[in-house]
CSV table of C-alpha atoms in Angstrom, one decimal:
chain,number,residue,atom,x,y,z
A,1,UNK,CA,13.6,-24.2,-0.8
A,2,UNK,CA,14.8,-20.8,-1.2
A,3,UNK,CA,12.3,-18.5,-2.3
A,4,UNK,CA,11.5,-14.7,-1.7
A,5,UNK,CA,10.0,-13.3,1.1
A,6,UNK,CA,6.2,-11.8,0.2
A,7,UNK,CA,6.0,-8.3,1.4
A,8,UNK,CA,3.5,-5.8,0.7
A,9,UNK,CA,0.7,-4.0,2.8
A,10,UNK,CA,-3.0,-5.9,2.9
A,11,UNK,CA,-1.2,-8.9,1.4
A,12,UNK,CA,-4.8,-10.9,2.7
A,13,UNK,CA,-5.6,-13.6,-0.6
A,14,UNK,CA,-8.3,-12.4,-2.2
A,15,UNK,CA,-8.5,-16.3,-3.6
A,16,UNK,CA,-9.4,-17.3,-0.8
A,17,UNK,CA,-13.0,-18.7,-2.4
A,18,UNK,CA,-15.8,-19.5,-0.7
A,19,UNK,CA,-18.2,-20.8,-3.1
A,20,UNK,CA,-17.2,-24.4,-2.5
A,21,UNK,CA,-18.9,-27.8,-1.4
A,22,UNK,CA,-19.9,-28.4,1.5
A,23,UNK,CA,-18.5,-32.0,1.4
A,24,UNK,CA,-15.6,-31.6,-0.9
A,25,UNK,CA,-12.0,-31.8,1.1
A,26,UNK,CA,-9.9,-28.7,0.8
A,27,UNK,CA,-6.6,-27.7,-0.1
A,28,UNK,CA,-4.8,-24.7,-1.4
A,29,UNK,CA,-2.6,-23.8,-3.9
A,30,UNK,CA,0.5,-22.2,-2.3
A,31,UNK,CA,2.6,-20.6,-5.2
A,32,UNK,CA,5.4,-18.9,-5.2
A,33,UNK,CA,7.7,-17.1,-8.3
A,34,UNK,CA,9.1,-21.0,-9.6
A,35,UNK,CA,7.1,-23.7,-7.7
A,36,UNK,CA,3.3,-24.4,-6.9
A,37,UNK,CA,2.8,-27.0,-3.4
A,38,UNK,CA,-0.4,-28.4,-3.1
A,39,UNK,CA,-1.4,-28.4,0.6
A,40,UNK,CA,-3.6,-30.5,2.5
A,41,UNK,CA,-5.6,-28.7,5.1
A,42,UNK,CA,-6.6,-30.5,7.4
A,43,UNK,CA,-3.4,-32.4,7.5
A,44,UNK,CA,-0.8,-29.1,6.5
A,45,UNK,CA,0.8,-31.3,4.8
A,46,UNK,CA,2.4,-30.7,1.2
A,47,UNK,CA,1.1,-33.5,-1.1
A,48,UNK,CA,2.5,-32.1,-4.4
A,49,UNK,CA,4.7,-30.1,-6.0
A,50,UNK,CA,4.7,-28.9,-9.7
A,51,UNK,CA,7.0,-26.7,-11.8
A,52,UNK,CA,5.6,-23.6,-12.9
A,53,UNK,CA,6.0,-21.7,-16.4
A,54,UNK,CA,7.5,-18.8,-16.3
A,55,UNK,CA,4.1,-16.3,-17.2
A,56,UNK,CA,3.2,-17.2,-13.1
A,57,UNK,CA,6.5,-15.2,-12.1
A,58,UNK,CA,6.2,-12.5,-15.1
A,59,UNK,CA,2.6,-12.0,-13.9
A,60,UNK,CA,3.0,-10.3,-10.3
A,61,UNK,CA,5.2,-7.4,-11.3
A,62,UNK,CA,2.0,-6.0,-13.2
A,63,UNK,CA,0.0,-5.3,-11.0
A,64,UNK,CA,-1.2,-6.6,-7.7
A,65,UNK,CA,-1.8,-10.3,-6.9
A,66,UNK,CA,-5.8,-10.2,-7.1
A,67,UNK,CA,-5.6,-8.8,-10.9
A,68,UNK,CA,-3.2,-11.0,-12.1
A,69,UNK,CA,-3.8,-14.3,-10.6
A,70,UNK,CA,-8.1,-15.1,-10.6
A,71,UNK,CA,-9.8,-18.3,-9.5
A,72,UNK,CA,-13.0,-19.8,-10.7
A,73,UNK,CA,-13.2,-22.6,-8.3
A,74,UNK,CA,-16.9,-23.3,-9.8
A,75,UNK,CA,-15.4,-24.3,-13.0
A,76,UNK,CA,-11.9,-25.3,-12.0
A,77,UNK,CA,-10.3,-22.4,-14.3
A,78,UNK,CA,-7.3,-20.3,-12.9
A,79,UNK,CA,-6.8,-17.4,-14.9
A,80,UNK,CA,-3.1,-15.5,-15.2
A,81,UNK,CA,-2.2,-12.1,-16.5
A,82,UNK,CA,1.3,-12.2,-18.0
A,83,UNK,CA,3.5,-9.6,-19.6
A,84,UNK,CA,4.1,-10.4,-23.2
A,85,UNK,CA,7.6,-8.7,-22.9
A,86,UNK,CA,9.2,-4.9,-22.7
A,87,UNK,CA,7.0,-2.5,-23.8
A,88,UNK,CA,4.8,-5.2,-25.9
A,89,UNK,CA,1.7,-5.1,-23.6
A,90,UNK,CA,0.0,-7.5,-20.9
A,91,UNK,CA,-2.0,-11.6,-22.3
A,92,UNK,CA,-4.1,-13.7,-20.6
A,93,UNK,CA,-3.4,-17.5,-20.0
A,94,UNK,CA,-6.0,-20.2,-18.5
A,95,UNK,CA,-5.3,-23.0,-16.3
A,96,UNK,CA,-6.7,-26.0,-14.8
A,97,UNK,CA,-7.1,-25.3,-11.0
A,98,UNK,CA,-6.9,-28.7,-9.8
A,99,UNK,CA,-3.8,-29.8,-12.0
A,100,UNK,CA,-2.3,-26.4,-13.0
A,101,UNK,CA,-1.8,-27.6,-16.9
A,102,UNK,CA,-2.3,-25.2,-19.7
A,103,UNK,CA,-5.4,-24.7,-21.7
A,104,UNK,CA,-5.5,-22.0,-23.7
A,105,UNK,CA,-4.0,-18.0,-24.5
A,106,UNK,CA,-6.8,-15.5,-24.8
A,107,UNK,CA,-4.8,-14.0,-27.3
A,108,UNK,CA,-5.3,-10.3,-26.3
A,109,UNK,CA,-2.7,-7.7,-26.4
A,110,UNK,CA,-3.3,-5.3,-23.5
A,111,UNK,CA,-1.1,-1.9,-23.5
A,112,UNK,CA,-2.9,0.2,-20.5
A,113,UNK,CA,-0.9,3.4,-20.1
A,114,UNK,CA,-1.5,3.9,-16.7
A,115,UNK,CA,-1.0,-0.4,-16.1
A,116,UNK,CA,-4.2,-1.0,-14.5
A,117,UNK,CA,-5.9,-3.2,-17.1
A,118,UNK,CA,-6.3,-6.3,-17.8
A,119,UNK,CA,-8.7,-7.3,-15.5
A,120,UNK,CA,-10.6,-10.2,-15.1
A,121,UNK,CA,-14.1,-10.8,-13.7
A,122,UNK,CA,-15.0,-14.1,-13.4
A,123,UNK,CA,-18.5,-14.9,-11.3
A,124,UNK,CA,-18.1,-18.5,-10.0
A,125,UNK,CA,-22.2,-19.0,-11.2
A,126,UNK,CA,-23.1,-18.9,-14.8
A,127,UNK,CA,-21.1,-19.9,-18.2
A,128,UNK,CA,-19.5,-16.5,-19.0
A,129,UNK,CA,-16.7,-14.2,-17.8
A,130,UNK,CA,-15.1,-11.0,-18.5
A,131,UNK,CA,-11.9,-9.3,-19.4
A,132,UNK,CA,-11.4,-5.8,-19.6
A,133,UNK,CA,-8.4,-4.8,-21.5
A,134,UNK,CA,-6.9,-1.9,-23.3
A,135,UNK,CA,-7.0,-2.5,-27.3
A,136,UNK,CA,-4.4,-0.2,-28.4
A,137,UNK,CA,-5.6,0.1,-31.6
A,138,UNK,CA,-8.8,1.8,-30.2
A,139,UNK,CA,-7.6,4.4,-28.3
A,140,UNK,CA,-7.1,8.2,-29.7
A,141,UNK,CA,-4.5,10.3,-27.4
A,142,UNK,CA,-4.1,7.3,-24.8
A,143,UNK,CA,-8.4,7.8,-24.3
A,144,UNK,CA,-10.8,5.0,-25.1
A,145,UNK,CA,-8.8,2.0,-25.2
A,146,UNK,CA,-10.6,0.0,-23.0
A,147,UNK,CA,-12.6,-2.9,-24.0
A,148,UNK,CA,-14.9,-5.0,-22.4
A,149,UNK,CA,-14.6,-8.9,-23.8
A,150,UNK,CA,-17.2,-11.6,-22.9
A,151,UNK,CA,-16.2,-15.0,-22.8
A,152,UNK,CA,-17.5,-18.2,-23.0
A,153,UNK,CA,-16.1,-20.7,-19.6
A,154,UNK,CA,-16.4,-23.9,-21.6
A,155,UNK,CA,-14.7,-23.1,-24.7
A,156,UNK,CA,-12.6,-20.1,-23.7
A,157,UNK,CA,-13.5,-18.2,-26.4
A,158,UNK,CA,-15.0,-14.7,-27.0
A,159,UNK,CA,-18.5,-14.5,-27.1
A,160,UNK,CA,-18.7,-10.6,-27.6
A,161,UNK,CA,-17.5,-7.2,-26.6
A,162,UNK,CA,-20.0,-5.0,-24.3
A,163,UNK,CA,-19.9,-1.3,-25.1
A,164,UNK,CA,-19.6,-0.2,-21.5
A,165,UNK,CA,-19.4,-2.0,-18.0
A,166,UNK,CA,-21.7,-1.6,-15.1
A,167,UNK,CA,-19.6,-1.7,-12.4
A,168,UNK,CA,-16.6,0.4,-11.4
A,169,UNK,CA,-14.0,-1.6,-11.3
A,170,UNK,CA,-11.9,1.5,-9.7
A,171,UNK,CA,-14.0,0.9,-6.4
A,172,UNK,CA,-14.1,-2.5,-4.3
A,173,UNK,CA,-15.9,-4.8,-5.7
A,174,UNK,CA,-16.7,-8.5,-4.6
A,175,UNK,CA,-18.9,-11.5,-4.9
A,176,UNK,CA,-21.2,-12.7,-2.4
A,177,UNK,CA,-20.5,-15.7,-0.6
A,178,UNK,CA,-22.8,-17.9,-3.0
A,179,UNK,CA,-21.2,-15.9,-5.9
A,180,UNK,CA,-24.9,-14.8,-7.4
A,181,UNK,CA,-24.1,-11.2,-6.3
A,182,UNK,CA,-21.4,-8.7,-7.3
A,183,UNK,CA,-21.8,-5.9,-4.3
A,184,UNK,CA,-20.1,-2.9,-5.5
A,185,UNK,CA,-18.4,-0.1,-2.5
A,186,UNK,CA,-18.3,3.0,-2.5
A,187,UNK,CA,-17.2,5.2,0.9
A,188,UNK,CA,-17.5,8.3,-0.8
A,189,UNK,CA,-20.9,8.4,-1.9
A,190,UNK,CA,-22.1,5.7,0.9
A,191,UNK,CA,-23.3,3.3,-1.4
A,192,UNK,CA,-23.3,-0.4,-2.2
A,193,UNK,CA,-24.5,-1.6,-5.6
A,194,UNK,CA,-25.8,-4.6,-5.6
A,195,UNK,CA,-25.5,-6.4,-9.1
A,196,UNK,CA,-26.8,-10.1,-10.9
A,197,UNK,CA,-23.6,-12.0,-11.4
A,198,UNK,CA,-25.2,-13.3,-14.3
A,199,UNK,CA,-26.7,-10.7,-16.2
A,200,UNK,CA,-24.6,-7.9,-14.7
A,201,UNK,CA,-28.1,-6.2,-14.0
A,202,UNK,CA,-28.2,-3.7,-10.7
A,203,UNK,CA,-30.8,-5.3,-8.6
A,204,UNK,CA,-30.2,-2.9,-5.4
A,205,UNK,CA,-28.6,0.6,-4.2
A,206,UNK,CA,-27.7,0.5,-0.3
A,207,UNK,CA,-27.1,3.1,1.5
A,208,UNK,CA,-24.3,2.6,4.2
A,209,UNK,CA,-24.8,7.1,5.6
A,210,UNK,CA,-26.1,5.6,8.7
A,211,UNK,CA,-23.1,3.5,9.8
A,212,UNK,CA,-20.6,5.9,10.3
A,213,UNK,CA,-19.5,8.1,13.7
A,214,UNK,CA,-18.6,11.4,13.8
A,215,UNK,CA,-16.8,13.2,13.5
A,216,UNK,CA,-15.6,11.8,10.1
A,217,UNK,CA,-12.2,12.1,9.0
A,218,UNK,CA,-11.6,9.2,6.6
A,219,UNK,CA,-13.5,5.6,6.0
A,220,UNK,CA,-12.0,2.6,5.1
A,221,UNK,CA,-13.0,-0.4,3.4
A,222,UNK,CA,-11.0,-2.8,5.2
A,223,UNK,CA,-11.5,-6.6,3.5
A,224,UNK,CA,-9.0,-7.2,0.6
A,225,UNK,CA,-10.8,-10.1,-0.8
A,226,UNK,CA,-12.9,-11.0,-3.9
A,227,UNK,CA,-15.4,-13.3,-1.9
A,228,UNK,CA,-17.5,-12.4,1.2
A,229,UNK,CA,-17.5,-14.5,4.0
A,230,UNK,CA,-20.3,-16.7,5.1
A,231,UNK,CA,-23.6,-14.4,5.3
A,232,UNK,CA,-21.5,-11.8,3.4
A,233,UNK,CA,-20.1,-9.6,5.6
A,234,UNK,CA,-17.5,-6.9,5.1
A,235,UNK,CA,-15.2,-5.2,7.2
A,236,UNK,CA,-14.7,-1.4,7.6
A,237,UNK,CA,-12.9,1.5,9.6
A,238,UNK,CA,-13.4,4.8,10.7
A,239,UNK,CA,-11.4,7.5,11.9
A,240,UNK,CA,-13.2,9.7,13.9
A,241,UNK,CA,-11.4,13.5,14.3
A,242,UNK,CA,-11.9,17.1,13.0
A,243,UNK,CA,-8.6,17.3,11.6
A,244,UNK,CA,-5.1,15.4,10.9
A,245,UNK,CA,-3.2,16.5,14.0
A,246,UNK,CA,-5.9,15.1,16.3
A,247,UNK,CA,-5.3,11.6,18.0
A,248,UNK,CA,-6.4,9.1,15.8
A,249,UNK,CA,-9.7,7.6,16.9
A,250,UNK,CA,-9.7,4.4,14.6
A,251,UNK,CA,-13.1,2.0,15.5
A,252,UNK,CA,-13.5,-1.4,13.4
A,253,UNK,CA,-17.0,-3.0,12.3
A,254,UNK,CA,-18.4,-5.7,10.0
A,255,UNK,CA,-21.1,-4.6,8.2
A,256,UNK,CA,-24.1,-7.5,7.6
A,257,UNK,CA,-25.3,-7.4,4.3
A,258,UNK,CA,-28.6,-9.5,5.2
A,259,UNK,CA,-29.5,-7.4,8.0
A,260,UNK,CA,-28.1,-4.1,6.8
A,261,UNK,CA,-26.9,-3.6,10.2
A,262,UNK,CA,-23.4,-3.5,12.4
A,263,UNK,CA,-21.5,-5.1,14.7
A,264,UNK,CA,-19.8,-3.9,17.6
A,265,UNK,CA,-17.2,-1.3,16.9
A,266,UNK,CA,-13.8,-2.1,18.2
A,267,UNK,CA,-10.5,0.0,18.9
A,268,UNK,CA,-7.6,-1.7,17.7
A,269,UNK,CA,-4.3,0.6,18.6
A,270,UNK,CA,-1.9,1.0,16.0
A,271,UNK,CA,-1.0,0.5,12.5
A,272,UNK,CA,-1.9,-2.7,11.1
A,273,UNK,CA,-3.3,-5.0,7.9
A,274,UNK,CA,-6.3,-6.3,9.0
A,275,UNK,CA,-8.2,-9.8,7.7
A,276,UNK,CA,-11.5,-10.6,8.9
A,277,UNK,CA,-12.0,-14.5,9.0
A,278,UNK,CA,-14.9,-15.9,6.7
A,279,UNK,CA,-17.4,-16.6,9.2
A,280,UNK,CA,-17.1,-13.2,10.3
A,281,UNK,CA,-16.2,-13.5,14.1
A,282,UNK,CA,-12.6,-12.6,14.3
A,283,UNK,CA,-10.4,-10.0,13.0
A,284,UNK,CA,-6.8,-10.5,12.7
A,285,UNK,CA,-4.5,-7.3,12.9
A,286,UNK,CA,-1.0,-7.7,11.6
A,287,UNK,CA,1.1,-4.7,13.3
A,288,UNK,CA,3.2,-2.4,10.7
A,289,UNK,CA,5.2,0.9,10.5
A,290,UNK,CA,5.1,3.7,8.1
A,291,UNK,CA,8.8,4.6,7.0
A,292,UNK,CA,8.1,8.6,5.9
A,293,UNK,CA,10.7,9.7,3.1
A,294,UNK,CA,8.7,13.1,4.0
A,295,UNK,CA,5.6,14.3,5.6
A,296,UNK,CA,3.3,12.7,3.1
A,297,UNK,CA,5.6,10.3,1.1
A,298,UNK,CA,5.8,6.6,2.6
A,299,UNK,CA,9.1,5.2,1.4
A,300,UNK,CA,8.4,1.6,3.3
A,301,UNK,CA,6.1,-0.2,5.2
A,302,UNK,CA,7.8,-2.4,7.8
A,303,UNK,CA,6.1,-5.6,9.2
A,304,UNK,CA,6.3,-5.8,13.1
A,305,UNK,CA,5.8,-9.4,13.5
A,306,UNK,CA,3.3,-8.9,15.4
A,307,UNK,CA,-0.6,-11.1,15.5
A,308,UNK,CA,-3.3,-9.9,17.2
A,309,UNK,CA,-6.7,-11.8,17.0
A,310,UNK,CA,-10.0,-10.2,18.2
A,311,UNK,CA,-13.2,-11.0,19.0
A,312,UNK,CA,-16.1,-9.2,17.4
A,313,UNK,CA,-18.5,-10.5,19.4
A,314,UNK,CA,-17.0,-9.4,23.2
A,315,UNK,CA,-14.5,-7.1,21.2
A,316,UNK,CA,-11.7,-8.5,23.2
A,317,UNK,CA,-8.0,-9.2,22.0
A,318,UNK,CA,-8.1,-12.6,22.6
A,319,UNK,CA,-4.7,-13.8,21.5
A,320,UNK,CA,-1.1,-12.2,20.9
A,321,UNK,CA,1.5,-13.4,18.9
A,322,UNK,CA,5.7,-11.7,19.2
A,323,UNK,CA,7.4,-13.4,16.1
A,324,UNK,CA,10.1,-11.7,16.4
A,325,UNK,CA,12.2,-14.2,18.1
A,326,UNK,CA,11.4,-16.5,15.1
A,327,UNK,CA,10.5,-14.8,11.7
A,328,UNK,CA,10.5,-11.5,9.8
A,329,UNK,CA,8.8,-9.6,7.3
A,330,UNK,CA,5.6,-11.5,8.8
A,331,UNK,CA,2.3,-11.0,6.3
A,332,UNK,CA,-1.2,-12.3,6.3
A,333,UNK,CA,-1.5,-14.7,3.8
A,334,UNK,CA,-5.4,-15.8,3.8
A,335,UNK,CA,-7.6,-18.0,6.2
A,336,UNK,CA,-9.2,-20.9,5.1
A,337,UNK,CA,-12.7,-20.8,4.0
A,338,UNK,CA,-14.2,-22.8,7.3
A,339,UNK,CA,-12.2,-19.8,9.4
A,340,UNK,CA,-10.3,-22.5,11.3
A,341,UNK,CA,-7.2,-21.7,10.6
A,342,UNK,CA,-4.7,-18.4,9.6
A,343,UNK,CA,-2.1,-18.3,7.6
A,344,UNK,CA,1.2,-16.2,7.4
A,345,UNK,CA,4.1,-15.7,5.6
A,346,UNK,CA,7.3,-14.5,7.7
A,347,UNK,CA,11.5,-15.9,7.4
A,348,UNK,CA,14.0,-16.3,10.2
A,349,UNK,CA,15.7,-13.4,10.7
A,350,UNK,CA,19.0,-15.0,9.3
A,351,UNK,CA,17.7,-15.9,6.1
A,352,UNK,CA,15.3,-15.0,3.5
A,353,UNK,CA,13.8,-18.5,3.0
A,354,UNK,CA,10.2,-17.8,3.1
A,355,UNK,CA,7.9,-20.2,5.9
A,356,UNK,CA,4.0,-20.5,5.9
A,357,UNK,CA,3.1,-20.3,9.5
A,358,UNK,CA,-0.3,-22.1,9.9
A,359,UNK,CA,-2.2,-21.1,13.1
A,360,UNK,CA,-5.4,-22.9,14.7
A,361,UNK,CA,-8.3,-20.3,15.3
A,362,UNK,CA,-10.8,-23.0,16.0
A,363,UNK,CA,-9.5,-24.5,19.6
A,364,UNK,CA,-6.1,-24.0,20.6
A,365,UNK,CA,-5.3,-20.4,18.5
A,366,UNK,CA,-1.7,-22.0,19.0
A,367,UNK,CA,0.7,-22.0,15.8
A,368,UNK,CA,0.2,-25.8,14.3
A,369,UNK,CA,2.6,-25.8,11.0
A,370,UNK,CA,5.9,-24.2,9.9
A,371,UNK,CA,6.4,-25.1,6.4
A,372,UNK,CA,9.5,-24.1,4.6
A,373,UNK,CA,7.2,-22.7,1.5
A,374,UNK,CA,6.1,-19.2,0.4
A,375,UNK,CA,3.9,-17.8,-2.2
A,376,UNK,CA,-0.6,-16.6,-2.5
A,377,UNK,CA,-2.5,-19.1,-1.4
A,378,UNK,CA,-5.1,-20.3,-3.7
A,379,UNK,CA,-8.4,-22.5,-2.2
A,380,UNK,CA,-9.9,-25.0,-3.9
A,381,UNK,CA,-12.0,-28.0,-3.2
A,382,UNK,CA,-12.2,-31.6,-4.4
């Protein structure tokens, strides 16, 4: 199956969900541009394949992946953000997770000028969720457009419009790992909002001043994902130095929302997209390069093929992966929600036929599967 290769910096799925049960058995949606392959997890084995409509495809040159394609895994709804056509303005569609099929087109019409609405926010506890959109026929000199719809998860329909929404949706947001908090990050200010997924009420303001080092040059939060792992815990950076020219002094930490405390810092060299698995006790650093067009403009970002896996515990490197012999354009894809295993996407060098590289970071932290698929992996249980 030829299919594109998926490049892009901090590619880690923020589908990966974690609100699941306990006894369910898990697989993953792996879908690419045509085609969705249902995998087996334990097994890596593909067990399905379904063709897609074409609004799955249309969908990903919007905007990035974790606005255009959301997962309710509570209520088995996959949501898609699709361009209507030219100039004529973003829609919504709703799937079944479990089966893909279609149920219903939220009918909005969204024309953002500056293309980063729709989003969706969809908690994976209580009956309602959220689209924020640009109603064209709102704004007044390309101000005041957006709108904040509430919708019903049974019958897909609108419920209401809010006149404002709590949370910033221009900062990182994420749900806790039992999905009845929406935790709110902001670096610049030092805080964490803590709000009801529910009522959208803020229940708690944290203040992360105290984690930093110094001196403080920039801060980072490092998890691209829309769930925290088990615990919730998050993953940041620092770069401790006075000014730009300095050596870069770049530390790594997960932050414990329970405790309101830190782990270990940890010096990983280089350039690289970083996951941090869901249980919280590796990171995985995926090397890259910065192609400069000049001093401040990045014109590429080249993928090394290169895996490193640490330990936050010891902070040790304990395992290193070269791809280079086998695969290129190598990208974290997600890691499933038990943290046992990784996946990335990568091709052989002769070809652009994508692979989903499956490695084991329970026992052996040895590569398991190649599979001959590409696309964003979706989790879901059944």
């Amino acid at each position: 199956m030829k299919s594109r290769i998926i490049y892009g910096l901090l590619i880690f799925l923020s589908i990966i969900l974690f609100y699941s049960n306990a006894n369910a058995k898990s697989y993953a949606w792996v879908i690419d541009s045509s085609k969705a392959y249902k995998l087996d997890v334990a097994s890596n084995k593909i067990i399905q394949t379904i063709t897609l409509k074409e609004e799955f495809e249309s969908s990903v040159v919007l905007q990035d992946w974790e606005d255009a394609i959301v997962a309710d895994v509570g209520n088995n709804l996959l949501f898609v953000i699709y361009d209507r056509g030219t100039f004529m303005g973003q829609g919504v569609k709703v799937y079944n997770l479990k089966d893909l099929s279609f149920k219903k087109d939220l009918a909005i019409t969204s024309n953002d000028p500056d293309f980063n609405l729709p989003k969706i926010i969809a908690p994976p506890v209580g009956n309602k969720f959220y689209v924020i959109w640009w109603d064209e026929s709102k704004a007044v000199n390309f101000e005041g457009g957006e709108t904040y719809s509430v919708y019903d998860k049974t019958t897909l329909n609108k419920i209401s419009d809010l006149p404002s929404f709590p949370i910033n949706l221009y900062r990182h947001y994420m749900f806790s790992s039992n999905g009845s908090k929406i935790y709110s990050i902001d670096v610049d200010t030092n805080e964490i909002k803590v709000y009801d997924s529910i009522t959208l009420q803020l229940l708690e303001t944290i203040s992360i001043a105290s984690i930093w080092g110094t001196p403080m040059y920039a801060k980072v939060v490092e998890s691209e994902t829309t769930f925290l792992g088990t615990g919730d815990k998050l993953l940041f950076s620092e770069n401790l130095k006075n000014i730009e020219t300095d050596p870069n002094n770049v530390k790594y930490f997960v932050y414990y929302f329970g405790t309101k405390t830190i782990s270990n810092k940890i010096a990983i060299p280089g350039v690289s997209e970083k996951a941090l698995s869901p249980d919280g006790s590796k990171i995985i650093a995926n090397e890259i390069a910065y192609i400069y067009r000049s001093p401040q403009v990045v014109s590429e970002v080249k993928f090394l093929n290169k895996i490193h896996i640490y330990d936050i515990a010891s902070g040790q490197r304990i395992k290193y992966f070269d791809l280079n012999d086998k695969y290129k354009g190598v990208g974290i894809m997600g890691i499933s929600p038990d943290s046992f295993k990784l996946y990335l996407a990568g091709a052989p060098p002769q070809t652009d036929i994508s692979t989903l590289i499956v490695i084991d970071l329970k026992d052996t932290l040895s590569i398991v599967a190649e599979i001959p698929i590409g696309g964003w992996l979706i989790f879901f249980d059944e």
